[in-house]
Amino acid sequence: MALIIGVPKETAAGEKRVATVPDVVEKLVKLGFSVAVESGAGDAANFGDDTYRAAGAEVVPTAAELWAKSDIVFKVRAPSPAEVGLMREGGSLISFIWPAQNPELMQQLAGKRATVLAIDSLPRQLSRAQKMDALTSMAGISGYRAVIEAANAFGRFFNGQITAAGKIPPAKVFIAGAGVAGLAAIGTAANLGAIVRANDTRAEVADQVVSLGGEFVKVDYEEEGSGGGGYAKVMSEGFQQAQREMYAKQAKDADIIITTALIPGKPAPKLITAEMVKSMKPGSVIVDMAGEQGGNCELTVPGEAVVRHGVTIIGYTDLVSRLAKQASTLYSTNLLRVTEELCKTKDGVVNVNMEDDAIRGLTVIKEGSITWPPPPPKLPAVAPAKPAAAVAAPKGHGHGASEPMSSKSLATVFGVGALAFLFVGFFAPATFLAHFTVFVLACFIGYMVIWNVTPALHTPLMSVTNAISSIIAIGALVQIAPPLAGASSDRPTTLILGMAVLALALTAVNMFGGFAVTRRMLAMFRK
């Protein structure tokens, strides 16, 4: 018998998201499940009950009835104690749980002999887990929304303008933390025309910041800040002091600061002090995306926007929920991918395979037994580096691919070529000699201009060069065309005519194919 997936209405204050949208309901039904949705569950995200019915879901009037009949419950926020009380014995739950921060909730769920998959515990370092990574999906939305909230509270344009009334300078935005949310904020602010600077303890994200149109501001202190799993680690006191000095400098110059710094299982680090806020220009804005975990700014009030020292400090904890329809769509897709991994047979039966690293990481409670924290996932072994001898051939045993020919060898090759050309000149007819000369020069120029180009430079421009090089089609056309009036009436032989036609066909493919490839490659970089 197919299992029933239940989707209750979220009870957390201000939460507008829903765990499954109608488009995903259809796909869950195709996997063999039945879907039940509490009446009104999707109203805040603009998904009415009728849309769920049309997708094949049953709409249940009350939460108690829904929890009682559901074998698996999909939720956004961790369940409240009252919701845990409604859960059926031995049922399953897929939701955000945050097991490190909610030990009491873990004990309550274990008491229900439940199987719980915490979407926030997904081992993000596994490449195959990316399709299930709801943290990344939600962080991207919150980073975008943080910039929109900042723009709403800021008193000027983001982009610089020159108008008849005077010059308007662009806004200066500083973003603390360049994880998924920070990168989304960088891209959004840069697209709005602001001057964007960003910092992160992980040096490897500097290129990503620059690629999105920002400037990476480095802390003048050498220390690696990657903590694994896409998060940063707690830095040394020396680094933190250097970081505070850099933040103090940026606070005086920036119009908008967006903070995103979080460390799993710990309160949000305090990056922006009251003194830094006081040093900012009146009318400036701080968006503290870590408000739910205490905030990165000392003056943040979680869930509220307050004004301190003339600076608006936004500590909203529902940034993702402010884009409820988009967030619900992405989150429900993540849960669908999890379900596909649990039900590979597509028969509506779930198999929580603890040998699967991704599923093992997600599973924090299995049939009433707490299995969190999981063991480290088995990452693929890194291939050993090739020995230097395999990269470059030893001296005296032939030339490497990039090693230039010695002057002695070059003189020898040209000498042999000159003798061969002289031999051909003595015995070949004059007409052949003219064609042979053009052939030799074409080979030489072709080798020097095209063959010697590094493969890394085969870009769209190289495709155009390839197409233009098809000008050699003129030679084939000359051979095929009838002689002009007064010219020699000698016709090419059948062999020469056949080769000319073949050359014309090949160069036509080269010519049109080169421009077609160029067009497609350039289209990839257009918005």
mmCIF file with all atom_site columns, C-alpha atoms in Angstrom, residues 298-382:
data_model
loop_
_atom_site.group_PDB
_atom_site.id
_atom_site.type_symbol
_atom_site.label_atom_id
_atom_site.label_alt_id
_atom_site.label_comp_id
_atom_site.label_asym_id
_atom_site.label_entity_id
_atom_site.label_seq_id
_atom_site.pdbx_PDB_ins_code
_atom_site.Cartn_x
_atom_site.Cartn_y
_atom_site.Cartn_z
_atom_site.occupancy
_atom_site.B_iso_or_equiv
_atom_site.pdbx_formal_charge
_atom_site.auth_seq_id
_atom_site.auth_comp_id
_atom_site.auth_asym_id
_atom_site.auth_atom_id
_atom_site.pdbx_PDB_model_num
ATOM 1  C CA . GLU A 1 298 ? 25.619 44.228 18.789 1.00 0.00 ? 298 GLU A CA 1
ATOM 2  C CA . LEU A 1 299 ? 22.578 46.478 18.354 1.00 0.00 ? 299 LEU A CA 1
ATOM 3  C CA . THR A 1 300 ? 20.424 44.087 16.303 1.00 0.00 ? 300 THR A CA 1
ATOM 4  C CA . VAL A 1 301 ? 16.934 43.346 17.622 1.00 0.00 ? 301 VAL A CA 1
ATOM 5  C CA . PRO A 1 302 ? 15.906 39.955 16.143 1.00 0.00 ? 302 PRO A CA 1
ATOM 6  C CA . GLY A 1 303 ? 12.752 40.193 14.068 1.00 0.00 ? 303 GLY A CA 1
ATOM 7  C CA . GLU A 1 304 ? 12.649 43.990 14.020 1.00 0.00 ? 304 GLU A CA 1
ATOM 8  C CA . ALA A 1 305 ? 14.026 47.018 12.185 1.00 0.00 ? 305 ALA A CA 1
ATOM 9  C CA . VAL A 1 306 ? 15.350 49.647 14.612 1.00 0.00 ? 306 VAL A CA 1
ATOM 10 C CA . VAL A 1 307 ? 17.202 52.961 14.274 1.00 0.00 ? 307 VAL A CA 1
ATOM 11 C CA . ARG A 1 308 ? 20.351 53.461 16.337 1.00 0.00 ? 308 ARG A CA 1
ATOM 12 C CA . HIS A 1 309 ? 22.660 56.491 15.990 1.00 0.00 ? 309 HIS A CA 1
ATOM 13 C CA . GLY A 1 310 ? 20.843 57.411 12.772 1.00 0.00 ? 310 GLY A CA 1
ATOM 14 C CA . VAL A 1 311 ? 21.486 53.960 11.251 1.00 0.00 ? 311 VAL A CA 1
ATOM 15 C CA . THR A 1 312 ? 18.626 51.608 10.369 1.00 0.00 ? 312 THR A CA 1
ATOM 16 C CA . ILE A 1 313 ? 19.436 48.092 11.629 1.00 0.00 ? 313 ILE A CA 1
ATOM 17 C CA . ILE A 1 314 ? 17.247 45.384 10.066 1.00 0.00 ? 314 ILE A CA 1
ATOM 18 C CA . GLY A 1 315 ? 17.185 42.100 11.978 1.00 0.00 ? 315 GLY A CA 1
ATOM 19 C CA . TYR A 1 316 ? 14.311 40.357 10.223 1.00 0.00 ? 316 TYR A CA 1
ATOM 20 C CA . THR A 1 317 ? 14.225 36.602 10.795 1.00 0.00 ? 317 THR A CA 1
ATOM 21 C CA . ASP A 1 318 ? 11.793 35.898 7.953  1.00 0.00 ? 318 ASP A CA 1
ATOM 22 C CA . LEU A 1 319 ? 13.712 37.118 4.899  1.00 0.00 ? 319 LEU A CA 1
ATOM 23 C CA . VAL A 1 320 ? 13.108 33.852 3.038  1.00 0.00 ? 320 VAL A CA 1
ATOM 24 C CA . SER A 1 321 ? 9.422  33.860 3.964  1.00 0.00 ? 321 SER A CA 1
ATOM 25 C CA . ARG A 1 322 ? 9.080  37.321 2.398  1.00 0.00 ? 322 ARG A CA 1
ATOM 26 C CA . LEU A 1 323 ? 9.472  35.554 -0.962 1.00 0.00 ? 323 LEU A CA 1
ATOM 27 C CA . ALA A 1 324 ? 7.138  32.758 0.048  1.00 0.00 ? 324 ALA A CA 1
ATOM 28 C CA . LYS A 1 325 ? 6.081  31.503 -3.376 1.00 0.00 ? 325 LYS A CA 1
ATOM 29 C CA . GLN A 1 326 ? 9.613  31.287 -4.761 1.00 0.00 ? 326 GLN A CA 1
ATOM 30 C CA . ALA A 1 327 ? 11.009 29.819 -1.542 1.00 0.00 ? 327 ALA A CA 1
ATOM 31 C CA . SER A 1 328 ? 8.241  27.210 -1.312 1.00 0.00 ? 328 SER A CA 1
ATOM 32 C CA . THR A 1 329 ? 8.839  26.127 -4.906 1.00 0.00 ? 329 THR A CA 1
ATOM 33 C CA . LEU A 1 330 ? 12.569 25.634 -4.385 1.00 0.00 ? 330 LEU A CA 1
ATOM 34 C CA . TYR A 1 331 ? 12.193 23.961 -0.987 1.00 0.00 ? 331 TYR A CA 1
ATOM 35 C CA . SER A 1 332 ? 9.544  21.531 -2.224 1.00 0.00 ? 332 SER A CA 1
ATOM 36 C CA . THR A 1 333 ? 11.808 20.610 -5.139 1.00 0.00 ? 333 THR A CA 1
ATOM 37 C CA . ASN A 1 334 ? 14.605 19.821 -2.673 1.00 0.00 ? 334 ASN A CA 1
ATOM 38 C CA . LEU A 1 335 ? 12.249 17.559 -0.700 1.00 0.00 ? 335 LEU A CA 1
ATOM 39 C CA . LEU A 1 336 ? 11.181 15.883 -3.941 1.00 0.00 ? 336 LEU A CA 1
ATOM 40 C CA . ARG A 1 337 ? 14.820 15.003 -4.681 1.00 0.00 ? 337 ARG A CA 1
ATOM 41 C CA . VAL A 1 338 ? 15.173 13.560 -1.186 1.00 0.00 ? 338 VAL A CA 1
ATOM 42 C CA . THR A 1 339 ? 12.043 11.485 -1.756 1.00 0.00 ? 339 THR A CA 1
ATOM 43 C CA . GLU A 1 340 ? 13.396 10.211 -5.070 1.00 0.00 ? 340 GLU A CA 1
ATOM 44 C CA . GLU A 1 341 ? 16.505 8.970  -3.234 1.00 0.00 ? 341 GLU A CA 1
ATOM 45 C CA . LEU A 1 342 ? 14.310 7.282  -0.604 1.00 0.00 ? 342 LEU A CA 1
ATOM 46 C CA . CYS A 1 343 ? 12.002 5.682  -3.186 1.00 0.00 ? 343 CYS A CA 1
ATOM 47 C CA . LYS A 1 344 ? 14.162 4.604  -6.103 1.00 0.00 ? 344 LYS A CA 1
ATOM 48 C CA . THR A 1 345 ? 11.688 1.838  -6.982 1.00 0.00 ? 345 THR A CA 1
ATOM 49 C CA . LYS A 1 346 ? 8.915  4.444  -7.585 1.00 0.00 ? 346 LYS A CA 1
ATOM 50 C CA . ASP A 1 347 ? 6.334  2.299  -5.826 1.00 0.00 ? 347 ASP A CA 1
ATOM 51 C CA . GLY A 1 348 ? 5.412  4.594  -2.946 1.00 0.00 ? 348 GLY A CA 1
ATOM 52 C CA . VAL A 1 349 ? 7.582  2.712  -0.433 1.00 0.00 ? 349 VAL A CA 1
ATOM 53 C CA . VAL A 1 350 ? 10.428 4.434  1.402  1.00 0.00 ? 350 VAL A CA 1
ATOM 54 C CA . ASN A 1 351 ? 13.813 2.831  2.117  1.00 0.00 ? 351 ASN A CA 1
ATOM 55 C CA . VAL A 1 352 ? 16.021 4.791  4.534  1.00 0.00 ? 352 VAL A CA 1
ATOM 56 C CA . ASN A 1 353 ? 19.342 3.321  3.389  1.00 0.00 ? 353 ASN A CA 1
ATOM 57 C CA . MET A 1 354 ? 21.909 4.022  6.098  1.00 0.00 ? 354 MET A CA 1
ATOM 58 C CA . GLU A 1 355 ? 24.697 2.852  3.756  1.00 0.00 ? 355 GLU A CA 1
ATOM 59 C CA . ASP A 1 356 ? 24.039 5.849  1.523  1.00 0.00 ? 356 ASP A CA 1
ATOM 60 C CA . ASP A 1 357 ? 26.220 8.745  2.757  1.00 0.00 ? 357 ASP A CA 1
ATOM 61 C CA . ALA A 1 358 ? 23.674 11.417 1.812  1.00 0.00 ? 358 ALA A CA 1
ATOM 62 C CA . ILE A 1 359 ? 20.732 9.636  3.456  1.00 0.00 ? 359 ILE A CA 1
ATOM 63 C CA . ARG A 1 360 ? 22.854 8.699  6.481  1.00 0.00 ? 360 ARG A CA 1
ATOM 64 C CA . GLY A 1 361 ? 23.783 12.351 6.979  1.00 0.00 ? 361 GLY A CA 1
ATOM 65 C CA . LEU A 1 362 ? 20.149 13.449 6.736  1.00 0.00 ? 362 LEU A CA 1
ATOM 66 C CA . THR A 1 363 ? 18.839 10.809 9.157  1.00 0.00 ? 363 THR A CA 1
ATOM 67 C CA . VAL A 1 364 ? 19.075 12.141 12.716 1.00 0.00 ? 364 VAL A CA 1
ATOM 68 C CA . ILE A 1 365 ? 16.590 9.642  14.233 1.00 0.00 ? 365 ILE A CA 1
ATOM 69 C CA . LYS A 1 366 ? 15.933 6.126  12.898 1.00 0.00 ? 366 LYS A CA 1
ATOM 70 C CA . GLU A 1 367 ? 12.853 4.348  14.308 1.00 0.00 ? 367 GLU A CA 1
ATOM 71 C CA . GLY A 1 368 ? 13.229 6.079  17.679 1.00 0.00 ? 368 GLY A CA 1
ATOM 72 C CA . SER A 1 369 ? 17.036 5.751  17.939 1.00 0.00 ? 369 SER A CA 1
ATOM 73 C CA . ILE A 1 370 ? 18.994 9.012  17.748 1.00 0.00 ? 370 ILE A CA 1
ATOM 74 C CA . THR A 1 371 ? 21.645 8.600  15.024 1.00 0.00 ? 371 THR A CA 1
ATOM 75 C CA . TRP A 1 372 ? 22.979 12.147 15.088 1.00 0.00 ? 372 TRP A CA 1
ATOM 76 C CA . PRO A 1 373 ? 25.755 13.169 14.633 1.00 0.00 ? 373 PRO A CA 1
ATOM 77 C CA . PRO A 1 374 ? 26.593 10.950 11.636 1.00 0.00 ? 374 PRO A CA 1
ATOM 78 C CA . PRO A 1 375 ? 30.083 9.653  10.827 1.00 0.00 ? 375 PRO A CA 1
ATOM 79 C CA . PRO A 1 376 ? 32.066 11.698 8.275  1.00 0.00 ? 376 PRO A CA 1
ATOM 80 C CA . PRO A 1 377 ? 30.985 10.839 4.707  1.00 0.00 ? 377 PRO A CA 1
ATOM 81 C CA . LYS A 1 378 ? 33.339 8.758  2.589  1.00 0.00 ? 378 LYS A CA 1
ATOM 82 C CA . LEU A 1 379 ? 34.716 11.248 0.094  1.00 0.00 ? 379 LEU A CA 1
ATOM 83 C CA . PRO A 1 380 ? 36.410 9.957  -3.090 1.00 0.00 ? 380 PRO A CA 1
ATOM 84 C CA . ALA A 1 381 ? 40.175 9.646  -2.806 1.00 0.00 ? 381 ALA A CA 1
ATOM 85 C CA . VAL A 1 382 ? 42.186 12.404 -4.461 1.00 0.00 ? 382 VAL A CA 1
#
